[in-house]
Short mmCIF file of C-alpha atoms and ligand atoms in Angstrom, two decimals:
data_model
loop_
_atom_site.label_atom_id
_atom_site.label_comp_id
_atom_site.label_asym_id
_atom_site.label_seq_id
_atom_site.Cartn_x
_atom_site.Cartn_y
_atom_site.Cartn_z
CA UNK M 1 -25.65 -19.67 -11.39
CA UNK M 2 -23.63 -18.94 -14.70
CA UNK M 3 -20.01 -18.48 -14.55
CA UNK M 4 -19.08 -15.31 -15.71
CA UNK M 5 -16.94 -15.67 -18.67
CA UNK M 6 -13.03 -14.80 -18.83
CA UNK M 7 -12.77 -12.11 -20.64
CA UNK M 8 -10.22 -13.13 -23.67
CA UNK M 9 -7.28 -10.50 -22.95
CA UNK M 10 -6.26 -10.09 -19.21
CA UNK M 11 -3.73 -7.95 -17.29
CA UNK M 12 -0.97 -10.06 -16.87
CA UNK M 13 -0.76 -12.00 -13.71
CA UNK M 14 0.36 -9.97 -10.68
CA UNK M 15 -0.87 -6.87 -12.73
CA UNK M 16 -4.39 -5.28 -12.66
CA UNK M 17 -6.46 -2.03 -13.58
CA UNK M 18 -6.78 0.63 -11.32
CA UNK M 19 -10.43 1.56 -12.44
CA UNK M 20 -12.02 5.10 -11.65
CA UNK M 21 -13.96 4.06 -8.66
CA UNK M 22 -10.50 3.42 -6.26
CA UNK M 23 -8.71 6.90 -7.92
CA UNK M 24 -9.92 8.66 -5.52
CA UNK M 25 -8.09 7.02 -2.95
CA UNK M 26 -4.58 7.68 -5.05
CA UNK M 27 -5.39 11.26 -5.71
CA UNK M 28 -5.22 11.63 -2.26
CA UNK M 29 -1.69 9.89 -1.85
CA UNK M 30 -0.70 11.69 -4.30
CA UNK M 31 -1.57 15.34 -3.48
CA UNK M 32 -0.39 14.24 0.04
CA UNK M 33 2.97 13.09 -1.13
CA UNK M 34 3.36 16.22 -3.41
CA UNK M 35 2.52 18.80 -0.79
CA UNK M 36 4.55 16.94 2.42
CA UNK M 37 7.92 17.19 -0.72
CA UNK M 38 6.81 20.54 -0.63
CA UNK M 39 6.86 21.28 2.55
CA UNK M 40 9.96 19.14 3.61
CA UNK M 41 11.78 20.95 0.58
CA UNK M 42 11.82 18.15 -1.74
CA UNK M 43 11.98 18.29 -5.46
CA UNK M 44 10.71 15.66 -7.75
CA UNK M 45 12.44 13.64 -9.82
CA UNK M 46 11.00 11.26 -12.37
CA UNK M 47 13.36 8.45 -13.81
CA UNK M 48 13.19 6.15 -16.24
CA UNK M 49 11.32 2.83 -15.96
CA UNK M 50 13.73 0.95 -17.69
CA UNK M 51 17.15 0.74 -16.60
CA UNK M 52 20.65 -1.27 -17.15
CA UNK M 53 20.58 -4.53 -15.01
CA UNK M 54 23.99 -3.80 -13.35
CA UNK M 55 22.52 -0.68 -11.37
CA UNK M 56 20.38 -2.59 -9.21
CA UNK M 57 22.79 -5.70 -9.33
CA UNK M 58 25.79 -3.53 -7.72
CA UNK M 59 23.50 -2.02 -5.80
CA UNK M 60 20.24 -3.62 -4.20
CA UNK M 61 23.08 -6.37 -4.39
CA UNK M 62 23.20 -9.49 -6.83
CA UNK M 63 22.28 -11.73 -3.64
CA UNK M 64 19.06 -9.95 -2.83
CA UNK M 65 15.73 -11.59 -3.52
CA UNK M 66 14.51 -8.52 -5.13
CA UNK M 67 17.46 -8.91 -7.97
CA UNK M 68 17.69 -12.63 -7.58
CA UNK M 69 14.99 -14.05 -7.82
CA UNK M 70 12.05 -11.28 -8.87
CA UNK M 71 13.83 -8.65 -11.49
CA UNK M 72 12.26 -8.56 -14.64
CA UNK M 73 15.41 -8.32 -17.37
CA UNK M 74 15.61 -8.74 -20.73
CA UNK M 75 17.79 -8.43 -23.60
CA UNK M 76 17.34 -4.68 -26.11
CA UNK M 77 17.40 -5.23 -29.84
CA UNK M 78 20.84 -4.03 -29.66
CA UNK M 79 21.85 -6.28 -27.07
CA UNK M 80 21.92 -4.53 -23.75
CA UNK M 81 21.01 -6.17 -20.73
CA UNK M 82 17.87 -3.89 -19.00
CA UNK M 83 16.00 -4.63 -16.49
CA UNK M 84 12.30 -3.01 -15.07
CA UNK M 85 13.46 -0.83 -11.73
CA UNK M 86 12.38 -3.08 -9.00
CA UNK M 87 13.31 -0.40 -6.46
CA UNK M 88 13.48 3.76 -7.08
CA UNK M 89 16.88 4.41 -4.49
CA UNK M 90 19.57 3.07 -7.19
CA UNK M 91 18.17 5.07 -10.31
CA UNK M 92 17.78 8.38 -8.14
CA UNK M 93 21.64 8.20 -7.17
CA UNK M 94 22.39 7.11 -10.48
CA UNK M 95 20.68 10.29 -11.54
CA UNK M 96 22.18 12.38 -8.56
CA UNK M 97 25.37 11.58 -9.88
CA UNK M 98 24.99 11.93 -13.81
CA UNK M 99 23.33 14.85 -13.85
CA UNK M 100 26.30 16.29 -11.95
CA UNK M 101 23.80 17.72 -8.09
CA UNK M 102 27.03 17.18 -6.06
CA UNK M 103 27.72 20.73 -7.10
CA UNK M 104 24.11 21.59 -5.41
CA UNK M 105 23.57 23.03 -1.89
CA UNK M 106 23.73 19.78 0.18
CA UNK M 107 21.35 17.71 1.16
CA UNK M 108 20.38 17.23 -2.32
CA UNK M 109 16.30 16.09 -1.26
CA UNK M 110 14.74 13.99 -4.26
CA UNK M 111 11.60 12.32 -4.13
CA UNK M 112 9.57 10.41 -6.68
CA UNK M 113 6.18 8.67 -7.30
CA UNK M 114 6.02 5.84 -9.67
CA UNK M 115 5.19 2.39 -10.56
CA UNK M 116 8.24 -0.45 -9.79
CA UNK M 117 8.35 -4.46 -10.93
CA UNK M 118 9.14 -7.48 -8.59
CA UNK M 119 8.53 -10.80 -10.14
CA UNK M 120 7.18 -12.40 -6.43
CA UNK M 121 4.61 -14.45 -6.33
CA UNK M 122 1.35 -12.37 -5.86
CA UNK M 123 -0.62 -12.44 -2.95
CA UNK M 124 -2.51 -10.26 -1.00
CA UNK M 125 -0.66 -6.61 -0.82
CA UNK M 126 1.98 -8.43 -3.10
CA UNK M 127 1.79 -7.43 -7.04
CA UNK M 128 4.08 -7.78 -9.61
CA UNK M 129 3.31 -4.08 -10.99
CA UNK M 130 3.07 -2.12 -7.65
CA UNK M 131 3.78 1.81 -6.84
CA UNK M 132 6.16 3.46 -4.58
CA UNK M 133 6.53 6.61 -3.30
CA UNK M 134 10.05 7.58 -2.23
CA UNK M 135 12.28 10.30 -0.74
CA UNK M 136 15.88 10.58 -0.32
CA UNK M 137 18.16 13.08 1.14
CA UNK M 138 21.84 12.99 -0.16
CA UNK M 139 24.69 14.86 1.22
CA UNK M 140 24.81 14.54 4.82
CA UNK M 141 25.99 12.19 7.25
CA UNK M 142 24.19 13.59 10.16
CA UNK M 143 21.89 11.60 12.29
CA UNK M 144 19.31 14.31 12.41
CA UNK M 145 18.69 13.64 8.49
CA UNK M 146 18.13 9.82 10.04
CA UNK M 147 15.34 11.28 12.40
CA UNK M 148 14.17 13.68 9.92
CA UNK M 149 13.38 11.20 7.46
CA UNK M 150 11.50 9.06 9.91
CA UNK M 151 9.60 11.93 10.74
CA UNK M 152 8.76 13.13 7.28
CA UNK M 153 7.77 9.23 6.27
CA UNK M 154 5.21 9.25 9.05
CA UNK M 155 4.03 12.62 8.08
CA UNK M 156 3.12 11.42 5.08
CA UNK M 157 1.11 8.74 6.32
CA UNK M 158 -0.52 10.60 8.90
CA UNK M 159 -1.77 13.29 6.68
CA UNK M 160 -2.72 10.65 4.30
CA UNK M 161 -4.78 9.41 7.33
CA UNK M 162 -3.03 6.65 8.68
CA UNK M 163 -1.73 7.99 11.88
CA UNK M 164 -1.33 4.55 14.12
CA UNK M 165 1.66 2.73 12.81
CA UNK M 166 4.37 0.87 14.63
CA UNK M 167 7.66 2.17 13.59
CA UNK M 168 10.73 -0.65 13.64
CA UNK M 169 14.48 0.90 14.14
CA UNK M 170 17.70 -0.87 14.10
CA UNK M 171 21.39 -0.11 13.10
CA UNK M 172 23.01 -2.90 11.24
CA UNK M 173 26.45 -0.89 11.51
CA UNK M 174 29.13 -0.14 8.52
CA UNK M 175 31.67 -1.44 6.77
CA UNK M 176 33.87 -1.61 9.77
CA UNK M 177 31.81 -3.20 12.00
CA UNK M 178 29.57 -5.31 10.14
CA UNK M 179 32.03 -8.37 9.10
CA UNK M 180 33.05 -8.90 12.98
CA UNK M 181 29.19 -9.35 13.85
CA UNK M 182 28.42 -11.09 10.08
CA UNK M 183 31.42 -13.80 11.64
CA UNK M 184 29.43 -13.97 14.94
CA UNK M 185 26.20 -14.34 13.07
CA UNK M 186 27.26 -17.10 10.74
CA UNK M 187 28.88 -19.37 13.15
CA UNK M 188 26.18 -19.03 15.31
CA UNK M 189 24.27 -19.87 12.41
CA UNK M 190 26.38 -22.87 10.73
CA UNK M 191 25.68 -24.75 14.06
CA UNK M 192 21.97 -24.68 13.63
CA UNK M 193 21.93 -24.76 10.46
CA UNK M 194 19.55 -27.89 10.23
CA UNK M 195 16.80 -26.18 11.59
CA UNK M 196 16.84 -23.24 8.86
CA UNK M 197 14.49 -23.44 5.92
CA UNK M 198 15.84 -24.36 2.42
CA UNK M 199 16.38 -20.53 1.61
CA UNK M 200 18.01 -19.67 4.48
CA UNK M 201 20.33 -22.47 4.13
CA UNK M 202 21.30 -20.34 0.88
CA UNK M 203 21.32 -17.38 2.31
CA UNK M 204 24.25 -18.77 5.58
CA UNK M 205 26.63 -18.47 2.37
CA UNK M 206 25.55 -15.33 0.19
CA UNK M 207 23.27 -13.18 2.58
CA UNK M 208 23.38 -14.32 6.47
CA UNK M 209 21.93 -11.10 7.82
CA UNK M 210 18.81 -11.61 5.82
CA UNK M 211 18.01 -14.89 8.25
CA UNK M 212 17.47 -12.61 10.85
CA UNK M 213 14.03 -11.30 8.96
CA UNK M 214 13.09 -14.61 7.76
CA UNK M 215 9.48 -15.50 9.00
CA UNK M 216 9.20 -19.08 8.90
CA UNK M 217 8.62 -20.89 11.72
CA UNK M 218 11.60 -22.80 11.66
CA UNK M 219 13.67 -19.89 11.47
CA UNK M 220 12.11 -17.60 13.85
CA UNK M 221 13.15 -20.18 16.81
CA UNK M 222 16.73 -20.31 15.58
CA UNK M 223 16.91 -16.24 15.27
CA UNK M 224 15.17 -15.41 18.63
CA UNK M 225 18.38 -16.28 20.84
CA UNK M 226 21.16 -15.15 17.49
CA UNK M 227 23.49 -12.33 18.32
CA UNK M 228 22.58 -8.95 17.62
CA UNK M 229 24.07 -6.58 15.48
CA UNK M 230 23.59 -3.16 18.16
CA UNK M 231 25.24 -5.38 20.51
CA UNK M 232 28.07 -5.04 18.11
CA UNK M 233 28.46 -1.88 16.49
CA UNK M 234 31.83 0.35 16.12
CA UNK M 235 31.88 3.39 18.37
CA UNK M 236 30.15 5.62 15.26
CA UNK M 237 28.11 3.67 14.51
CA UNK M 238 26.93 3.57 18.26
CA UNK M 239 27.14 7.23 18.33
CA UNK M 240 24.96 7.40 15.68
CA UNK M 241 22.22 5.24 16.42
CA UNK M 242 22.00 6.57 20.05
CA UNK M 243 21.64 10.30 19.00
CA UNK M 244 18.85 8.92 16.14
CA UNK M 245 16.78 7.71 19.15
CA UNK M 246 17.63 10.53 21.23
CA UNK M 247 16.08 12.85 18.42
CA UNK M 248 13.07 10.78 17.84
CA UNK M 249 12.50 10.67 21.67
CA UNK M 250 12.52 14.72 21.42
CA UNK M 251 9.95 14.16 18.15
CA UNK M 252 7.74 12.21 20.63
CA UNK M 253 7.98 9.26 17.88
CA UNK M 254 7.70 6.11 19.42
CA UNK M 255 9.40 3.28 18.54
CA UNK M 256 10.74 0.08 18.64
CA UNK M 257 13.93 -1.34 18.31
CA UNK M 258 14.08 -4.70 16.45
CA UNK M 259 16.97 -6.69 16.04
CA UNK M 260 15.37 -8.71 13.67
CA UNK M 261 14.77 -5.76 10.62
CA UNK M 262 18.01 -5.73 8.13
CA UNK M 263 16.01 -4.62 5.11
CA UNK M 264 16.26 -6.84 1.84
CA UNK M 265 18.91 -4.71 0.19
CA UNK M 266 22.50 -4.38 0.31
CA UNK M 267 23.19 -1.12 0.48
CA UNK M 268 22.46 -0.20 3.97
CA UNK M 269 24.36 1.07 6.46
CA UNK M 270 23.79 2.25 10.00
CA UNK M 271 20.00 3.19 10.58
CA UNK M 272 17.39 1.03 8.93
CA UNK M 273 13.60 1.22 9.38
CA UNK M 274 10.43 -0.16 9.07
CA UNK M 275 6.71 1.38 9.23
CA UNK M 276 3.79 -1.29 9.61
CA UNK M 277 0.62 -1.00 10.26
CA UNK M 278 -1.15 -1.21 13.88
CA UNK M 279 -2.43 -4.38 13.47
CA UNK M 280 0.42 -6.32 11.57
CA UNK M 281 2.45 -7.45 14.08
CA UNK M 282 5.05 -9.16 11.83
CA UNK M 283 5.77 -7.11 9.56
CA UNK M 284 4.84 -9.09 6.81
CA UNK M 285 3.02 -6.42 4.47
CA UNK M 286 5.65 -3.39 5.89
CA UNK M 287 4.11 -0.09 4.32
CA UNK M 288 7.49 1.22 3.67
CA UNK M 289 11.11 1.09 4.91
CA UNK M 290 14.64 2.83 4.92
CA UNK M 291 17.04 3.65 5.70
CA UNK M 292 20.82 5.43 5.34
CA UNK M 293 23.47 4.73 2.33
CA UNK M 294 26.42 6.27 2.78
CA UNK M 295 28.61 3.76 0.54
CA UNK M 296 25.84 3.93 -2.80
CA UNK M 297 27.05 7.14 -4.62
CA UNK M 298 30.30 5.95 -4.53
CA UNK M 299 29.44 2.41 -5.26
CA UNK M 300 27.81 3.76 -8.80
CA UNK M 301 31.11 5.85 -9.45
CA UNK M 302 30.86 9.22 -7.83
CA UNK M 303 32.38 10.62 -4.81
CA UNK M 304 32.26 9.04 -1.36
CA UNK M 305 28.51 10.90 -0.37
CA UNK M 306 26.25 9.74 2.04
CA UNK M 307 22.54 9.23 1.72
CA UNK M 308 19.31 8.29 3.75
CA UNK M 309 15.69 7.53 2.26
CA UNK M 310 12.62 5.64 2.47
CA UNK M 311 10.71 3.91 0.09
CA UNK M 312 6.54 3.37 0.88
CA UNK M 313 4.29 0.82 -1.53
CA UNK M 314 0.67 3.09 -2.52
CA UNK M 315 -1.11 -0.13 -2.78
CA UNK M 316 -0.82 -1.50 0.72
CA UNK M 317 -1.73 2.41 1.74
CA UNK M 318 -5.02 2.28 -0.68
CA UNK M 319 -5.78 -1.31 1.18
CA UNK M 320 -5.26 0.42 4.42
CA UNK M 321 -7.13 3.68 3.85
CA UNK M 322 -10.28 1.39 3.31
CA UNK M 323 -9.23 -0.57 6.03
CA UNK M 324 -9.54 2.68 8.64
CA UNK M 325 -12.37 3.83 6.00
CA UNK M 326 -10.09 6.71 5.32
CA UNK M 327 -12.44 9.34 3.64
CA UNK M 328 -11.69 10.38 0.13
CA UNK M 329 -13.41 13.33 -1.78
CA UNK M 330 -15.66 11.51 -4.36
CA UNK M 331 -15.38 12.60 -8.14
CA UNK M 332 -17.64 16.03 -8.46
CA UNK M 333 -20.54 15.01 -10.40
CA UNK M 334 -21.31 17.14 -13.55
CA UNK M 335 -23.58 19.91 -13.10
CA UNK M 336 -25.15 20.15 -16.26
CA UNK M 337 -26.40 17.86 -18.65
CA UNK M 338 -26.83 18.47 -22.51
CA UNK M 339 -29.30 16.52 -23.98
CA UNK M 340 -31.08 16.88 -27.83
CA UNK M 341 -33.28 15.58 -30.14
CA UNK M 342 -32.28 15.09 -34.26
CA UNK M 343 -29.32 15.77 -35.99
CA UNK M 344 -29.00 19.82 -36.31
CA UNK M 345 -29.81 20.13 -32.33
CA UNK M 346 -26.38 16.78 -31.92
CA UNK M 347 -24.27 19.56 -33.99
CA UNK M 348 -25.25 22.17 -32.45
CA UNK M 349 -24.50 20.98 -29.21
CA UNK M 350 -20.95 19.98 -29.85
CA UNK M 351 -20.41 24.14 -29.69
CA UNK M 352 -22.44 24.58 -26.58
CA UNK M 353 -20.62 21.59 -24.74
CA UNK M 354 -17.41 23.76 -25.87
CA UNK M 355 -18.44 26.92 -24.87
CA UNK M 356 -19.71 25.60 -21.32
CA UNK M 357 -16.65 23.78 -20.35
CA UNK M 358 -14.27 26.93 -21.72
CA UNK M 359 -16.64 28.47 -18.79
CA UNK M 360 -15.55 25.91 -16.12
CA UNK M 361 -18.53 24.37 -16.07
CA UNK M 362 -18.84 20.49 -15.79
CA UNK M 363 -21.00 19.20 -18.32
CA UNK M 364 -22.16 15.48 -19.30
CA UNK M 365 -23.93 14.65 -22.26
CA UNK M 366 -24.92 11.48 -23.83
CA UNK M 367 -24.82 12.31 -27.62
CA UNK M 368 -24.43 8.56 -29.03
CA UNK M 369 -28.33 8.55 -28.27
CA UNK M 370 -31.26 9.73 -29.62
CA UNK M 371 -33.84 8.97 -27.52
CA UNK M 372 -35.00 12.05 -25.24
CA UNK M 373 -36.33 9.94 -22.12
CA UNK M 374 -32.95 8.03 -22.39
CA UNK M 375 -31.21 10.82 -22.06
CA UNK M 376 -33.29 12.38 -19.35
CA UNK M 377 -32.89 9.61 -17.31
CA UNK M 378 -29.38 9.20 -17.52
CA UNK M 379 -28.95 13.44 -16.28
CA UNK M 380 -31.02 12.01 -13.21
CA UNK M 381 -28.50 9.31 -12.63
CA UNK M 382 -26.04 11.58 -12.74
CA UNK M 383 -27.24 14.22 -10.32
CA UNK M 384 -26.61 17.25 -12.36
CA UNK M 385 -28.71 20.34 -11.06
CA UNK M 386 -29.15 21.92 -14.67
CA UNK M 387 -30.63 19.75 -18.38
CA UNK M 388 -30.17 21.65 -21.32
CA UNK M 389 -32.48 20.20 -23.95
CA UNK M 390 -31.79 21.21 -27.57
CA UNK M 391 -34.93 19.59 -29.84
CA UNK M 392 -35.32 20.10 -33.37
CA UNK M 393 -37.73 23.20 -33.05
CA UNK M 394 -34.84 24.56 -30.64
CA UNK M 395 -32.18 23.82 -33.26
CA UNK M 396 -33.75 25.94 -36.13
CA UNK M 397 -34.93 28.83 -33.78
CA UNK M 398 -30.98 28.96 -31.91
CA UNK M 399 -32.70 28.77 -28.28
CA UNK M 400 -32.09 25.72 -26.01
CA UNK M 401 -34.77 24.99 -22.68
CA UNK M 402 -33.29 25.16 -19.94
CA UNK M 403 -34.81 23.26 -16.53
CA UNK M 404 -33.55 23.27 -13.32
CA UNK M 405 -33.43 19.80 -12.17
CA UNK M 406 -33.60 20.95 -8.06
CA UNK M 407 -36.67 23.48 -8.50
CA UNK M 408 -38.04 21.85 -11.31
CA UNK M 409 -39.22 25.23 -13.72
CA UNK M 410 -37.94 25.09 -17.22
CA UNK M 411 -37.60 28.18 -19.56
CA UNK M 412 -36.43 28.66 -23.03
CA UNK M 413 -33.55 30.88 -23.85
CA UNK M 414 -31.54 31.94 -26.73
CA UNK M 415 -28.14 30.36 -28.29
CA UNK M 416 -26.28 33.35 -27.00
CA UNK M 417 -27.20 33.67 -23.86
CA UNK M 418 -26.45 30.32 -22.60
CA UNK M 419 -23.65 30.22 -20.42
CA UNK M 420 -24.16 33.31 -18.84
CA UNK M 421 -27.68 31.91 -17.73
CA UNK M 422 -26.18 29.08 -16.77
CA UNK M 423 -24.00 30.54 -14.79
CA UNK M 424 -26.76 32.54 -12.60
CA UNK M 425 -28.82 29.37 -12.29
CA UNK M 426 -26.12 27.19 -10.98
CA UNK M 427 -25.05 30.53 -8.76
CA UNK M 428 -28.73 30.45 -7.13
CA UNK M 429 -29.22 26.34 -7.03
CA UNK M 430 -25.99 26.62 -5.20
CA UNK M 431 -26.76 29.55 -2.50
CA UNK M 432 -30.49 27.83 -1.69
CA UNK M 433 -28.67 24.35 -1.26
CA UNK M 434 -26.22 26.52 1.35
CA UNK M 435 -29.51 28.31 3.28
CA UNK M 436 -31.05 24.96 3.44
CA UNK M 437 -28.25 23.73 4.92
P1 AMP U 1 11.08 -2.26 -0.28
O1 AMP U 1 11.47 -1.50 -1.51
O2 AMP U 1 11.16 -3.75 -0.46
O3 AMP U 1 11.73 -1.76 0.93
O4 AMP U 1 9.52 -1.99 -0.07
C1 AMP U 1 9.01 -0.76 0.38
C2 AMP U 1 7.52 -0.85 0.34
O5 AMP U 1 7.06 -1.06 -1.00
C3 AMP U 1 6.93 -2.03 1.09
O6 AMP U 1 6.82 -1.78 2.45
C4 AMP U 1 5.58 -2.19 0.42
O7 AMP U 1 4.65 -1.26 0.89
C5 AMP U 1 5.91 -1.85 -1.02
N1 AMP U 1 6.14 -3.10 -1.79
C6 AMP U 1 7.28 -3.78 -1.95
N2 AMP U 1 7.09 -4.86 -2.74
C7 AMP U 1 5.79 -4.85 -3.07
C8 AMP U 1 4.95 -5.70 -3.86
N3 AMP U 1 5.45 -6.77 -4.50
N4 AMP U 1 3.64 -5.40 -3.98
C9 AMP U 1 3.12 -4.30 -3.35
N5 AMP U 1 3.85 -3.47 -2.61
C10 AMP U 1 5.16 -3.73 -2.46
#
């Protein structure tokens, strides 16, 4: 068998084409997404791709793998230091604050749809170029945002069509309590600290609680019997956590509480959370997480404001939609096909296309060709229910045959009176196909 040959330009590694066969699938996210904001009050926001390094490193945290080790940066003409948003939470604040929505009723709900840049190594559900869909409410401190949140994350998903998931809760505490259980961690840490892998031996000095979601073997004995952090929260902190639960308890949302999640990025406080799918039981391609923020407004300069969101990655939900065979309406094929025969009838039919799609009609054609049977064959293919066929006889007399491609009988009729007919014929093809039903 011949190799097929590389083509000579390819998407860059960790990048690929998202041809018209799978958009189907991200229409549907999409119009999901937009209608759940909707209906959840959200209003979108669309930021820029290409942001200043120092947002995500004061933010996602200069320690995290996602700055570390997989930002794409680089250096402007004029010499500032940018860097491809890996993450949407840090620009939205950024853009909360800057475009001065304190001063809006509070919570301020924001939620956003876009493409986002990790330089990971790619594997499967793992690109370099992948898309997000995120929402965040800012302003309130409340645990019922917490809950809320949850619930409008799994709404999402559900009306997408993926309604089994396995939702992971924990509460990693705040800035009061998190040192005195970081202390507890690490020394409990430093004495095992030969069994850790090489990263988490680099991670006992810049990011401890991250061990605790490390998945290698090695580590996963060591963190099984660590301490863990709702064993050691501040009385808030507590508070909160316990009325989160108590809420989604009154949602029905079942969950599960796992020691073990800490989410990749610095900023959280309190309430973080995972949504997987049914059938991966580590975790290891998450659909989406969150969690609350209440120190990131005032991290990027504004006034002490809290914040909760969730992030959720549209390619592992495409992968999973085919996974459950989630159905997706297919593209509408055309319903009527132009096809002609010399050069006056090709001209001529440039107008009628016009004046058939300014009708709302859907109309193929094939004009690069000549050849009549070509062309006929090719409005088969398609599956449209009218041909228009404009020959050279047609072209100097202004009429145009029509034949209806379900019934069969063809008829000619004059220039003028085209898209009206058309209009009745595709009117009748469609009330028989109804009867028939
Ligand atoms: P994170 O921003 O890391 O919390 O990720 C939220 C979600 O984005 C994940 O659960 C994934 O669905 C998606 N995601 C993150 N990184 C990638 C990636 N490299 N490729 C594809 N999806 C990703």
């Amino acid at each position: 068998m011949s190799k097929k040959k590389k083509a000579k330009f390819q998407a860059v590694r960790g990048m690929r084409d998202i041809l018209p066969e799978e958009q189907p699938y991200w229409d549907k996210v999409r119009k999901v997404v937009d209608k759940v904001a909707f209906d959840y009050n959200y209003g979108r926001i669309d930021t820029p791709i290409v942001e200043p390094v120092e947002l995500f490193e004061r933010t996602t945290g200069k320690d995290s793998d996602v700055v570390k080790k997989e930002m794409y940066k680089f250096q402007t003409a004029s010499g500032k230091k940018v860097s491809l948003r890996p993450e949407g939470t840090p620009s939205v604040v950024r853009a909360y604050i800057e475009n001065g929505m304190r001063t809006k009723p509070s919570p301020v709900k924001l939620y956003y749809i876009g493409p986002m840049f990790r330089h990971d190594r790619p594997q499967k559900g793992r690109f370099r170029e992948f898309f997000q869909f995120g929402f965040e409410a800012i302003g309130e401190q409340d645990p019922i945002l917490d809950a809320q949140i949850i619930q409008t994350a799994l709404r999402v998903l559900s009306s997408i069509g993926i309604s089994k998931t396995a939702l992971q809760v924990n509460s990693i505490g705040c800035k009061e309590c998190r040192p005195n259980f970081n202390k507890l961690l690490v020394s409990y840490l430093k004495n095992r600290r030969q069994s850790l892998c090489m990263n988490c031996k680099d991670r006992l000095k810049t990011n401890p609680l991250r061990i605790l979601d490390c998945k290698e073997e090695k580590c996963t004995q060591v963190i099984a019997q660590a301490p863990q952090s709702v064993d050691h929260l501040c009385p808030d902190c507590k508070k909160h956590f316990t009325y989160l639960l108590e809420c989604l308890d009154e949602l029905k949302i079942t969950y599960n509480i796992n020691p073990h999640l800490v989410r990749g990025l610095d900023y959280y406080t309190k309430t973080v959370f995972e949504i997987w799918a049914k059938d991966d039981e580590e975790g290891r391609t998450a659909l989406g997480g969150g969690g609350r923020y209440d120190y990131l407004v005032e991290k990027l300069g504004g006034k002490k404001t809290p914040g909760v969101g969730f992030a959720i990655g549209i390619d592992r939900v495409v992968d999973e939609m085919k996974d459950l065979k989630v159905k997706v309406s297919k593209t509408p094929s055309p319903q009527v096909f132009l096809a002609q025969l010399g050069d006056l009838a090709k001209m001529k039919s440039l107008s009628i296309f016009q004046g058939l799609e300014k009708a709302g009609i859907t109309v193929a054609e094939s004009f690069g060709r000549g050849n009549l049977r070509v062309q006929l064959k090719k409005a088969n293919q398609l599956g449209v229910d009218l041909v228009l066929i404009m020959g050279q006889r047609e072209s100097l007399d202004e009429t145009v045959i029509i034949k209806d491609m379900v019934g069969g009988n063809q008829e000619v009729i004059t220039l003028d009176k085209v898209v009206a007919d058309v209009k009745k014929k595709l009117a009748k093809i469609k009330k028989e196909a109804r009867i028939k039903k």
